[in-house]
CSV table of C-alpha atoms and ligand atoms in Angstrom, one decimal:
chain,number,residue,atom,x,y,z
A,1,UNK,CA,23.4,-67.2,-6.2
A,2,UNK,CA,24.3,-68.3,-2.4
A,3,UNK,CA,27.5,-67.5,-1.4
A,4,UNK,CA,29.6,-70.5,-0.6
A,5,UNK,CA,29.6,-71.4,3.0
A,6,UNK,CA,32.3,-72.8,5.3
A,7,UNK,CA,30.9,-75.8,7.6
A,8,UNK,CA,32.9,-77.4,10.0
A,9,UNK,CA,31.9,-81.2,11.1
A,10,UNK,CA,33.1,-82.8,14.1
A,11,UNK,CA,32.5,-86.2,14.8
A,12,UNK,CA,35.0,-88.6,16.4
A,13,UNK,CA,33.6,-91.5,14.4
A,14,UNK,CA,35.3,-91.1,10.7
A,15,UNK,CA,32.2,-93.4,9.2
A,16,UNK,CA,29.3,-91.3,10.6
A,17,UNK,CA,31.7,-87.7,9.6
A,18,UNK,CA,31.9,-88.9,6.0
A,19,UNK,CA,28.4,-89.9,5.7
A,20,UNK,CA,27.6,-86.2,7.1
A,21,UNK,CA,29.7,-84.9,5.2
A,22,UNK,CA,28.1,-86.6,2.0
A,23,UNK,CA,24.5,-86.0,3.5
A,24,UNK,CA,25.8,-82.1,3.7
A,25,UNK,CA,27.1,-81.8,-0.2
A,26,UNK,CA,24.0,-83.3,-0.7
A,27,UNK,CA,21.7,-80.3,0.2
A,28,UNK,CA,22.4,-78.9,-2.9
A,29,UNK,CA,23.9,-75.4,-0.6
A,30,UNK,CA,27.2,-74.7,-2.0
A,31,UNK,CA,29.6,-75.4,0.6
A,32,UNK,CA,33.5,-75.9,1.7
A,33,UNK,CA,33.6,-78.5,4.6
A,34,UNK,CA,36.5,-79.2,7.1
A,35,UNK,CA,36.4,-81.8,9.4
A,36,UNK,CA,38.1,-83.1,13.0
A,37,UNK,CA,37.6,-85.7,14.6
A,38,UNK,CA,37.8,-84.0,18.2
A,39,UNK,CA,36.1,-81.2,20.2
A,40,UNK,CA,40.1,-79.5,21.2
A,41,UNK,CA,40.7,-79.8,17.4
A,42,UNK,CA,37.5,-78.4,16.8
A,43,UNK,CA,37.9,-75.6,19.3
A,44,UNK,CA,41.9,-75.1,17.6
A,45,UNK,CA,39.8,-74.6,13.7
A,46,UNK,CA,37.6,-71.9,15.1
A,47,UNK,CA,40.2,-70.0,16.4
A,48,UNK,CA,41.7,-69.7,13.3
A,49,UNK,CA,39.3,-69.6,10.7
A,50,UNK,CA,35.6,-67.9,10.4
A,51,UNK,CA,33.1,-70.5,9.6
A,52,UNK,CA,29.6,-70.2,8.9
A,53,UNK,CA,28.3,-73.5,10.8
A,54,UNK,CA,29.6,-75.7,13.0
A,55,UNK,CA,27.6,-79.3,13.3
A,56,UNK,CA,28.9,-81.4,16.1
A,57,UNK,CA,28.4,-85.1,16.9
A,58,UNK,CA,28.0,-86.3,20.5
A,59,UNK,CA,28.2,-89.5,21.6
A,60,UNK,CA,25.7,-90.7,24.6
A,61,UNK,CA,28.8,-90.7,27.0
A,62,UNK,CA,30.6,-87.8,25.6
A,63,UNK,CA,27.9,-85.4,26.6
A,64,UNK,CA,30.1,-83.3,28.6
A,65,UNK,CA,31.1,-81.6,25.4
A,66,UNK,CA,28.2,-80.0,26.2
A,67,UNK,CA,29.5,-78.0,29.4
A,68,UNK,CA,32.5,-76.8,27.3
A,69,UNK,CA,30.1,-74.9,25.0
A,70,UNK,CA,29.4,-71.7,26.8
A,71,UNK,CA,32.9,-71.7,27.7
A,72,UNK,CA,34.0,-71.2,24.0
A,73,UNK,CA,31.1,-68.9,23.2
A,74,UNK,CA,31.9,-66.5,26.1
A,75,UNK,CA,35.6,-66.1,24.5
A,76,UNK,CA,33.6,-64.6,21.4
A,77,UNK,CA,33.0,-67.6,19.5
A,78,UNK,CA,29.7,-67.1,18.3
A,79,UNK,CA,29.3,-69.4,15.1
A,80,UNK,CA,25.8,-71.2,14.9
A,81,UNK,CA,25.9,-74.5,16.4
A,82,UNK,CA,23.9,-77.3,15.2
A,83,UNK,CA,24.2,-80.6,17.7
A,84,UNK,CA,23.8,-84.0,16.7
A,85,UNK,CA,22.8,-86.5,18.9
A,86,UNK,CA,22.0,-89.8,19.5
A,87,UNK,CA,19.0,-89.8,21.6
A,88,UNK,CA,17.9,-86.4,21.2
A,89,UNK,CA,16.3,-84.5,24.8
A,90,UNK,CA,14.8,-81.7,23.5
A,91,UNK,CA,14.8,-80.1,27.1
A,92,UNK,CA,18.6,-81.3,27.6
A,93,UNK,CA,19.7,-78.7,24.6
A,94,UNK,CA,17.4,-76.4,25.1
A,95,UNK,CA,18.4,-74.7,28.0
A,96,UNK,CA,19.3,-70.7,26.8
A,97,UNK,CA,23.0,-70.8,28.5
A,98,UNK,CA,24.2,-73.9,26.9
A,99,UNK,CA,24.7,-71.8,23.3
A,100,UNK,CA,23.3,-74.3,20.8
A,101,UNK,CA,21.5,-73.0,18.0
A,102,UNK,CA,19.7,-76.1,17.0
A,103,UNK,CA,20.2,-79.8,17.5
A,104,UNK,CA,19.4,-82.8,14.9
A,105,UNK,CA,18.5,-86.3,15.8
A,106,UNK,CA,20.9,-88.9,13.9
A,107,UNK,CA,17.5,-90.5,12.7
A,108,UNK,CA,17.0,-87.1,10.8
A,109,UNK,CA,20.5,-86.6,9.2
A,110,UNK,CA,18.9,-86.7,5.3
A,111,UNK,CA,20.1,-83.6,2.9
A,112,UNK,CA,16.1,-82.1,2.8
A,113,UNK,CA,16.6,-81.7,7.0
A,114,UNK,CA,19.8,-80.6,7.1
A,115,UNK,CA,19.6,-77.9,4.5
A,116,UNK,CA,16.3,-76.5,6.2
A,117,UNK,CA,18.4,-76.6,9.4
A,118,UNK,CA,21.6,-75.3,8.3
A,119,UNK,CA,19.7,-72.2,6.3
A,120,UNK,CA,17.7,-71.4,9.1
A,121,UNK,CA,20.7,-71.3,11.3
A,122,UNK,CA,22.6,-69.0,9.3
A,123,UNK,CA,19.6,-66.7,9.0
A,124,UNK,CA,18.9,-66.9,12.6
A,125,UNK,CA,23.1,-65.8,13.0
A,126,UNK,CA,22.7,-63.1,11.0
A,127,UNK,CA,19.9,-61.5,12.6
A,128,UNK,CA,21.5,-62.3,16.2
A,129,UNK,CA,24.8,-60.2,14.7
A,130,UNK,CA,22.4,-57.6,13.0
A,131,UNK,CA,21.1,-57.5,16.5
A,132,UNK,CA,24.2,-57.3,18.3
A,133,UNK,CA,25.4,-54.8,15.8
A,134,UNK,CA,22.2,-52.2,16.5
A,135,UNK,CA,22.7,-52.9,20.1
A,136,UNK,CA,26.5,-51.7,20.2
A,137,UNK,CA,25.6,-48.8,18.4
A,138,UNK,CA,22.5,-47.8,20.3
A,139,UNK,CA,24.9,-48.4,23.3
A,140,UNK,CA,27.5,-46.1,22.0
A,141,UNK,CA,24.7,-43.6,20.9
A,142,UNK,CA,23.6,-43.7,24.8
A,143,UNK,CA,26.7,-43.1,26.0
A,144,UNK,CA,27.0,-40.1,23.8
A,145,UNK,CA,23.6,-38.5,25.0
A,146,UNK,CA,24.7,-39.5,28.9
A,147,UNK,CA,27.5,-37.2,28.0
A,148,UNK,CA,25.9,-34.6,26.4
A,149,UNK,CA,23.2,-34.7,29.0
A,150,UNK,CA,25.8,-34.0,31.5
A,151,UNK,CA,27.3,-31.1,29.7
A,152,UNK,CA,23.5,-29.8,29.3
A,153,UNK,CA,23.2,-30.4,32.7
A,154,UNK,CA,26.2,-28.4,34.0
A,155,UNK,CA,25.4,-25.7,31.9
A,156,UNK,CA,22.3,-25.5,33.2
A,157,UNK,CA,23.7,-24.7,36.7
A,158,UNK,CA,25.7,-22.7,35.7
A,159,UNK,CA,22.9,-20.5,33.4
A,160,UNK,CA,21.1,-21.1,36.6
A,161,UNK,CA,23.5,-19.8,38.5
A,162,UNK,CA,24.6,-16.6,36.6
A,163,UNK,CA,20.7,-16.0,36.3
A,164,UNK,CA,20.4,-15.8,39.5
A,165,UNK,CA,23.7,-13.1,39.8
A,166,UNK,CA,22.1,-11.1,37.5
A,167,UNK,CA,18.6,-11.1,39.3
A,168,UNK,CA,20.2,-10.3,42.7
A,169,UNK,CA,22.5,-7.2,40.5
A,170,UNK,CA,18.9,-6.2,39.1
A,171,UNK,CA,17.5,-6.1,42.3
A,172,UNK,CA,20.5,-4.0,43.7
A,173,UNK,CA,20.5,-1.8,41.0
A,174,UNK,CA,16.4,-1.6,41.1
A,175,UNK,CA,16.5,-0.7,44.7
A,176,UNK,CA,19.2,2.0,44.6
A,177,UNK,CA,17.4,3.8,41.7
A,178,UNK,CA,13.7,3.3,44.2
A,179,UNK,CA,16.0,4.7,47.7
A,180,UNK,CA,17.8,7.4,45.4
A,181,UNK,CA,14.5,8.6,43.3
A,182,UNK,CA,12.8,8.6,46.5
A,183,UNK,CA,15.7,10.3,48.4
A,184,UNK,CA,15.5,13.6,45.3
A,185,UNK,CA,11.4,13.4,45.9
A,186,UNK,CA,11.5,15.4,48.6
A,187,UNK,CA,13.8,18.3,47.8
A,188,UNK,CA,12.1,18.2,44.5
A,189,UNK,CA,8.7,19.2,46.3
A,190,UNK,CA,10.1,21.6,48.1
A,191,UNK,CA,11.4,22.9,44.5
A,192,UNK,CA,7.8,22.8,43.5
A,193,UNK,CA,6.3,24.4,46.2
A,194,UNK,CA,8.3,27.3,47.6
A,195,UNK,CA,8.1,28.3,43.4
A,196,UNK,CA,4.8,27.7,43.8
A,197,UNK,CA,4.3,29.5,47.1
A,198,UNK,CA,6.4,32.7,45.3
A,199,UNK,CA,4.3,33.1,42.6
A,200,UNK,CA,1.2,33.0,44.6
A,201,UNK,CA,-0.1,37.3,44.8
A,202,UNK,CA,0.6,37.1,48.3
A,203,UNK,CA,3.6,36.1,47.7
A,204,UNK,CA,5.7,39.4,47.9
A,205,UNK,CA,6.7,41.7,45.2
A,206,UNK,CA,8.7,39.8,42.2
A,207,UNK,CA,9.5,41.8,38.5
A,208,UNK,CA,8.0,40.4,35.7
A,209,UNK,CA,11.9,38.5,34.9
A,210,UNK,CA,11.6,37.1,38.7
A,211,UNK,CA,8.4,35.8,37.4
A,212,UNK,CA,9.9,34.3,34.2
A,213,UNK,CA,12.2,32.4,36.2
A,214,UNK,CA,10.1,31.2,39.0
A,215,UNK,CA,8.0,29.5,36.1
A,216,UNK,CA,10.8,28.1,34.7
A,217,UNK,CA,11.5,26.7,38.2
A,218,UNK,CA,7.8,25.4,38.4
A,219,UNK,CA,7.6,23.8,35.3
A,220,UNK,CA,11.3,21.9,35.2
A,221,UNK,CA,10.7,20.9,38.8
A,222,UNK,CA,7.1,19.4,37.8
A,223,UNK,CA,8.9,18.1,34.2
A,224,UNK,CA,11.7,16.4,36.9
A,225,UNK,CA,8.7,15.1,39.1
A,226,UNK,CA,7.1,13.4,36.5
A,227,UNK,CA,10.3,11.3,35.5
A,228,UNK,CA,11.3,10.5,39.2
A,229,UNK,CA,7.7,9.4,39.7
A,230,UNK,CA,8.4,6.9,36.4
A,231,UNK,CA,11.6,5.7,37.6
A,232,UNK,CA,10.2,4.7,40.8
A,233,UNK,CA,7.5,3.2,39.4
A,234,UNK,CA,9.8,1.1,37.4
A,235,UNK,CA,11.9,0.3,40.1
A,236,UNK,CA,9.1,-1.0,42.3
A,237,UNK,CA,7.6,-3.0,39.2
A,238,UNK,CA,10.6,-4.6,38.6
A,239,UNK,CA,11.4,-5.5,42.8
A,240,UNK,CA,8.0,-6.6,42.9
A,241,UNK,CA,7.2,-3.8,45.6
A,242,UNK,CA,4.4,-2.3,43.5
A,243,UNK,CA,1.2,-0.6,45.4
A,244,UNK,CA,-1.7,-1.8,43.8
A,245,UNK,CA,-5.2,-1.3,45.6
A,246,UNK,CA,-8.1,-2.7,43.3
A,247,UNK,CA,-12.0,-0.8,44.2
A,248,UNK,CA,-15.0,-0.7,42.4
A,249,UNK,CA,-15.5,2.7,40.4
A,250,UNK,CA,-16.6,4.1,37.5
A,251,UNK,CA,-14.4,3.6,34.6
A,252,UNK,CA,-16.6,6.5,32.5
A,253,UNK,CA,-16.4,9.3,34.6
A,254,UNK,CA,-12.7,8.0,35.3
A,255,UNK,CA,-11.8,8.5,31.7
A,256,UNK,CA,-13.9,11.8,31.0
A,257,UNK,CA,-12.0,13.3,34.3
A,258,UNK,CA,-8.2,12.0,32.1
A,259,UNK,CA,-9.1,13.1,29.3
A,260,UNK,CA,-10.0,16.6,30.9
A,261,UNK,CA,-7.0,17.4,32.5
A,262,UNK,CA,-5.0,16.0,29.5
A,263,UNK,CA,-6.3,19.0,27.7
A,264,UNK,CA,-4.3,21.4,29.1
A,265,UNK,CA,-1.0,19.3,27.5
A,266,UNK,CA,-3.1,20.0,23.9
A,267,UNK,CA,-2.6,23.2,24.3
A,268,UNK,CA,-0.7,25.1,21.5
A,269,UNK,CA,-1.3,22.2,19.1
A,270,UNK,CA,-4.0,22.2,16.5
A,271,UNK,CA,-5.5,18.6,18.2
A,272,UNK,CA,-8.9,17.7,19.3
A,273,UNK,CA,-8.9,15.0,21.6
A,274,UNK,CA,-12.4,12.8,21.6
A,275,UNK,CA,-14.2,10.4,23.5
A,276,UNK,CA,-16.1,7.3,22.0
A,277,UNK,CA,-17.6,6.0,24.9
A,278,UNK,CA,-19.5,2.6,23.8
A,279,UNK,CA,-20.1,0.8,27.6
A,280,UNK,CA,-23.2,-0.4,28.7
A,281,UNK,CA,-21.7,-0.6,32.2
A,282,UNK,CA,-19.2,1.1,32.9
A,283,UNK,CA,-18.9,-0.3,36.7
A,284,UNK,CA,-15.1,-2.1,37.0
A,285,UNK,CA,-13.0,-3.1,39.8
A,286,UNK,CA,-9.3,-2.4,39.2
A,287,UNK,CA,-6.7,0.2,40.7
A,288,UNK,CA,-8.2,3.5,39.5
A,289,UNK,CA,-4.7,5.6,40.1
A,290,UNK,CA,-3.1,3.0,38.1
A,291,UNK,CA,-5.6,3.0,35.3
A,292,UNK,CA,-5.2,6.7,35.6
A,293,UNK,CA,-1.2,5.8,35.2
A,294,UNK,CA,-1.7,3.9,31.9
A,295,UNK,CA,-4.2,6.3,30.2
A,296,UNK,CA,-1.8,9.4,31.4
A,297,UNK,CA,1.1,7.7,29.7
A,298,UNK,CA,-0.7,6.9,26.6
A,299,UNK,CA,-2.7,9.9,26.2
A,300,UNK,CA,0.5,12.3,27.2
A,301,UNK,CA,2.4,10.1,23.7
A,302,UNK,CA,-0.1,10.4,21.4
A,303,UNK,CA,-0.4,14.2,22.4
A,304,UNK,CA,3.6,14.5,22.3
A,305,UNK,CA,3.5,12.3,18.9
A,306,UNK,CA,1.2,14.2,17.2
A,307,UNK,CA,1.2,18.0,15.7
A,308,UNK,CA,-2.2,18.3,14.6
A,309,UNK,CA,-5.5,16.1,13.7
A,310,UNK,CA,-7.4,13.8,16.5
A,311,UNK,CA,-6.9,11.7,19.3
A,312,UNK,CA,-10.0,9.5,20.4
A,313,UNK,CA,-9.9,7.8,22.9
A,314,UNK,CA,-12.5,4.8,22.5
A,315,UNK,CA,-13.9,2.1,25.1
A,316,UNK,CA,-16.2,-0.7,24.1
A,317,UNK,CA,-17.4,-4.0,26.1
A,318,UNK,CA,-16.3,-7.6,25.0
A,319,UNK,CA,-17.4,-10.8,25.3
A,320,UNK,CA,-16.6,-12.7,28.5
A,321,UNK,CA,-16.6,-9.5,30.9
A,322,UNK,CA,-13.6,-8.0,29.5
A,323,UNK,CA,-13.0,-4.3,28.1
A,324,UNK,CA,-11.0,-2.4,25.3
A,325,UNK,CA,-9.5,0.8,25.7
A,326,UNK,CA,-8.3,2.5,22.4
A,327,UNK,CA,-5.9,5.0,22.0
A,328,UNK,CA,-5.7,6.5,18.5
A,329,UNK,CA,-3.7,9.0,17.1
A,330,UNK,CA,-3.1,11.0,13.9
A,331,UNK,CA,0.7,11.6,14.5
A,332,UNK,CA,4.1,10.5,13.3
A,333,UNK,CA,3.5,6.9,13.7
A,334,UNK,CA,5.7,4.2,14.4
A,335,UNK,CA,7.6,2.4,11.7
A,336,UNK,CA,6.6,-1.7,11.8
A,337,UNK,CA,10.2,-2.2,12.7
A,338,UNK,CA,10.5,-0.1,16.0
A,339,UNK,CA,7.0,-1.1,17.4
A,340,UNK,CA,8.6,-4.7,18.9
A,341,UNK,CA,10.9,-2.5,20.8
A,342,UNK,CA,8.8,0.5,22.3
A,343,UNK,CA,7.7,-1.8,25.6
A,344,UNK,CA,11.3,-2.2,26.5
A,345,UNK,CA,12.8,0.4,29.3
A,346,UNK,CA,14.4,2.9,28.0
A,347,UNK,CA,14.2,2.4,24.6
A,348,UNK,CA,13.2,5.4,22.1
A,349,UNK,CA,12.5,5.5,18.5
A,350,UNK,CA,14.9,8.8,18.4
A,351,UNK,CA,17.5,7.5,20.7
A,352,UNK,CA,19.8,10.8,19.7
A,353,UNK,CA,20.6,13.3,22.3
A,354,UNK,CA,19.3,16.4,19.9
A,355,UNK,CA,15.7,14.8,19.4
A,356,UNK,CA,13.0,16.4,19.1
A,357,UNK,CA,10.5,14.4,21.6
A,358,UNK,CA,11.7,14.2,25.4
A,359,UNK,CA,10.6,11.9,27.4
A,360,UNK,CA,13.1,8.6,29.9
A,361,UNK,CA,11.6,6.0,27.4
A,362,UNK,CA,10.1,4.4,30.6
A,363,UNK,CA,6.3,5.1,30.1
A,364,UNK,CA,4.9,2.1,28.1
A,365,UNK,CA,7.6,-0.4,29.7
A,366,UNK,CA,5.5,0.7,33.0
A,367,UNK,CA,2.4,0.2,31.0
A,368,UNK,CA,2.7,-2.8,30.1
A,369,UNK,CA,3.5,-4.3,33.5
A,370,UNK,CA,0.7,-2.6,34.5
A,371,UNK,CA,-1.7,-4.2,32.1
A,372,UNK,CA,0.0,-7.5,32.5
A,373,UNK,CA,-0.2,-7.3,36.6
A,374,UNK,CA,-4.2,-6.5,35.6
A,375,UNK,CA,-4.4,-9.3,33.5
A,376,UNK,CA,-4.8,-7.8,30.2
A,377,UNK,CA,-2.9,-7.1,27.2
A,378,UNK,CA,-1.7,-4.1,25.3
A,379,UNK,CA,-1.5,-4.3,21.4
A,380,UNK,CA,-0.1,-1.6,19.1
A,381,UNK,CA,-1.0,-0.6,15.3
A,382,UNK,CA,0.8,1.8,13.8
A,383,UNK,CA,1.8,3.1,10.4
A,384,UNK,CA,4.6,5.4,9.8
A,385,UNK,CA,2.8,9.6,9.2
A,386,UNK,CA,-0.2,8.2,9.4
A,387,UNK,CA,-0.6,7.4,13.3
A,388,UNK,CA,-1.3,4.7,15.9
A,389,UNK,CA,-3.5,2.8,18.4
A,390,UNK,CA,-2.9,1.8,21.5
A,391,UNK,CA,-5.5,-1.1,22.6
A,392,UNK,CA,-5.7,-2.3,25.7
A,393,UNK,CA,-8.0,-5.2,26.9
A,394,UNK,CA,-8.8,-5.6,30.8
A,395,UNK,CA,-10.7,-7.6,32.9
A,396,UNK,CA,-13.7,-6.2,34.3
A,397,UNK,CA,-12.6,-7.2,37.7
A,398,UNK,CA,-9.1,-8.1,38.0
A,399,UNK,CA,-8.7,-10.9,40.2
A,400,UNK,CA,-8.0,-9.4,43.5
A,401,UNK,CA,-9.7,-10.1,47.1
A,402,UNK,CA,-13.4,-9.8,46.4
A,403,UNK,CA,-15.3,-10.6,43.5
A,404,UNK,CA,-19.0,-10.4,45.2
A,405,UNK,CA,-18.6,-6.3,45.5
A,406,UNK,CA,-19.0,-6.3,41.9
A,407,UNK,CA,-22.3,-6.8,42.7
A,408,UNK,CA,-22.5,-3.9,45.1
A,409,UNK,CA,-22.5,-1.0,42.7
A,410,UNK,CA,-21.2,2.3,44.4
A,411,UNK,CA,-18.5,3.6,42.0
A,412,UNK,CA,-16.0,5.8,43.8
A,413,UNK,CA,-16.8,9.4,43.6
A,414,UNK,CA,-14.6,11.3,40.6
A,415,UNK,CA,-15.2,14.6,41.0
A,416,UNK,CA,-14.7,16.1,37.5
A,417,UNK,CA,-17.7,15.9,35.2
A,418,UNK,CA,-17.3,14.4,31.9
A,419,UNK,CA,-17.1,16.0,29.2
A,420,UNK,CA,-16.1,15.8,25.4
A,421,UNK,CA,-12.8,18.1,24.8
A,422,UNK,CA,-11.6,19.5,21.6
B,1,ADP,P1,8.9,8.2,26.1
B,1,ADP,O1,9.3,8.7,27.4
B,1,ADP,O2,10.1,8.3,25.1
B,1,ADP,O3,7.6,8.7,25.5
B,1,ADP,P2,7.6,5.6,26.1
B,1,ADP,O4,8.0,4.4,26.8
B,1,ADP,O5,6.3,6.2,26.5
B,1,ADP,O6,8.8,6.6,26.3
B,1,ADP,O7,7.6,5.4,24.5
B,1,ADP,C1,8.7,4.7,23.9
B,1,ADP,C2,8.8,5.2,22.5
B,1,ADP,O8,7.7,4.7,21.7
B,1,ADP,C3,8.8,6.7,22.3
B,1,ADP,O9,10.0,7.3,22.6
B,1,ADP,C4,8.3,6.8,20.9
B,1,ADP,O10,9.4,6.7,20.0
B,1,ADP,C5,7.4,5.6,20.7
B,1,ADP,N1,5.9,6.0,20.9
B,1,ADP,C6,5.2,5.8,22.0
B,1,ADP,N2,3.9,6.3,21.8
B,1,ADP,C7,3.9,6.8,20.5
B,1,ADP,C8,2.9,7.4,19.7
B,1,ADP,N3,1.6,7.6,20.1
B,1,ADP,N4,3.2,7.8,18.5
B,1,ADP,C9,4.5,7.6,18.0
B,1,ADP,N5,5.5,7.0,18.7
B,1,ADP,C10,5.2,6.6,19.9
């Protein structure tokens, strides 16, 4: 059922209002109407009351009722608007800033016209206020994302801003722990080689407990050597003051000559410690001392991380110019949860003070900038007493200054000859 609307006619001619008026109940719409005989009287009813359609009559000199229309439709007036006239200029009503919604032609005032008019007035209302309505609140919804925007915003500086405190403390910090660890290099050298120099035959008389000591002496001092060397390694990786001096050698005979001189770290455990050596050329251009870093540190783990069993160490080509290298244990393993941790500095699986492994929890943070800085990536399985693997991928050539000696094969001389080691 339509809802019953309220239509206000105005028409200062009381004959042509009532015959409206009958022409409107005709329509069959259900209706109430009101009617004045004056625009101010008009103007008076709409201030009061809501209606749902307005017609107004007006006369051929009365057409500056006209002007007064956007007038009351800017004080938030909106109701549709039909206009009757007498001689109807289609142009004349249709101009958008006058506010009519439709006019009529007296000629046309019959109840079939005026209920098409009046019903698609009202729809055409409706849709204007649904309009008007999703406007607002797309408006308001604006205005809220401005603000939030400018919360975002600010805390974006000042994330910004604190991030960029923090990078300068890091750097600080960074290049206290380089000057400092470079500062104890020295003195620890000396450590290393007056015990060294004392121990020597020519070294003068010393008792077997002089001895004792002076070993002791030797191998702490080497033990401190090692970590100074790791923490300035990390603390030029992380200042971006990292050597790094890409050649062309031979990543074979580099791996055999590793591998060598990791044996004497095997020592006293029941572990054989194997090369699979799958390369068809085995010609790269990289840093040698630094791929010398990476295996050292991976090789010295699985070693310190396993009691007895194997380590292989395994290289094989890929696709695309790039290469594995595999380190593979049968040690203690790494439980699933720990292995998202052991890149970051510092962190150990035993973090306790009485464990059993040493070590500054530095050595595969260093790796992996290394591999990342070569363009590679490091991947770890492990499974708890059963062991892991260390796999690192590489480029053949790292991008560095020039590509074209690839071509010129004369891998740098490494003087130890390969062999297997168990
Ligand atoms: P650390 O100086 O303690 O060896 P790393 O950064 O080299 O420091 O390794 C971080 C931690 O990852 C180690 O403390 C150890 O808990 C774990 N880890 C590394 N390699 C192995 C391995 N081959 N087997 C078992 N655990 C390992």
């Amino acid at each position: 059922m339509e809802q019953t609307l309220k239509i206000l006619v105005v028409d200062n001619d009381e004959i042509e209002r009532v015959s409206l008026c009958s022409a409107l109940d005709k329509t069959g719409i259900p209706m109430e109407i009101s009617e004045v005989g004056n625009w101010n009287n008009a103007i008076a009813a709409l201030t009061i009351n809501p209606y749902d359609c307005v017609f107004l009559t007006i006369p051929v000199p009365e057409q500056n009722y006209l002007t007064q229309i956007p007038t009351i439709r800017s004080s938030g007036i909106l109701v549709p608007l039909v206009v009757i006239a007498d001689e109807v200029k289609e142009n004349h009503f249709h101009s958008p800033t006058l506010g009519v919604t439709e006019y009529l032609s007296r000629s046309r005032l019959d109840p079939e016209n005026l209920a098409q008019v009046l019903r698609y007035c009202i729809r055409l209302y409706r849709t204007e206020m649904q309009l008007t309505w999703t406007n607002e609140r797309l408006r308001e919804s604006n205005e809220v994302i401005n603000q939030k925007n400018q919360k975002l915003q600010a805390q974006q500086q000042l994330i910004d801003w604190q991030k960029l405190q923090l990078l300068e403390a890091s750097q600080l910090k960074s290049e206290f722990i380089a000057t400092i660890s470079h500062e104890l290099l020295t003195p620890m050298n000396a450590i290393i080689g007056f015990s060294q120099l004392l121990l020597r035959p020519w070294g003068g008389e010393i008792t077997e407990r002089q001895r004792d000591m002076l070993e002791r002496i030797l191998n702490s001092g080497k033990h401190l050597l090692t970590l100074l060397h790791d923490v300035l390694d990390f603390s030029h990786l992380e200042i971006g003051k990292f050597a790094f001096k890409p050649q062309i050698f031979n990543l074979s005979q580099l791996i055999c000559s590793i591998v060598t001189e990791m044996r004497s770290l095997s020592k006293g455990k029941n572990l054989s410690v194997l090369i699979h050596n799958h390369l068809q050329n085995p010609v790269v251009f990289n840093d040698p001392l630094r791929v010398q870093q990476i295996l050292n540190n991976l090789l010295s783990n699985a070693i310190k991380f396993t009691e007895s069993g194997f380590i292989w160490v395994e290289i094989e080509e890929l696709p695309e110019n790039r290469l594995v290298i595999a380190v593979r244990d049968t040690g203690i393993g790494i439980d699933a949860e720990d292995i998202k941790n052991i890149f970051t500095a510092f962190w150990q699986v035993d973090r306790t003070t009485s464990r059993k492994y040493p070590g500054t929890g530095l050595g595969l943070a260093i790796v992996d900038s290394l591999v990342k800085i070569m363009g590679g990536q490091i991947t770890v399985e492990s499974q708890l007493g059963n062991g892991s693997m260390f796999r690192i991928e590489l480029p053949r050539q790292i991008s560095h200054p020039h590509p074209k000696y690839l071509h010129d094969l004369s891998p740098v001389k490494i003087t130890r000859s390969c062999q297997r080691i168990s």
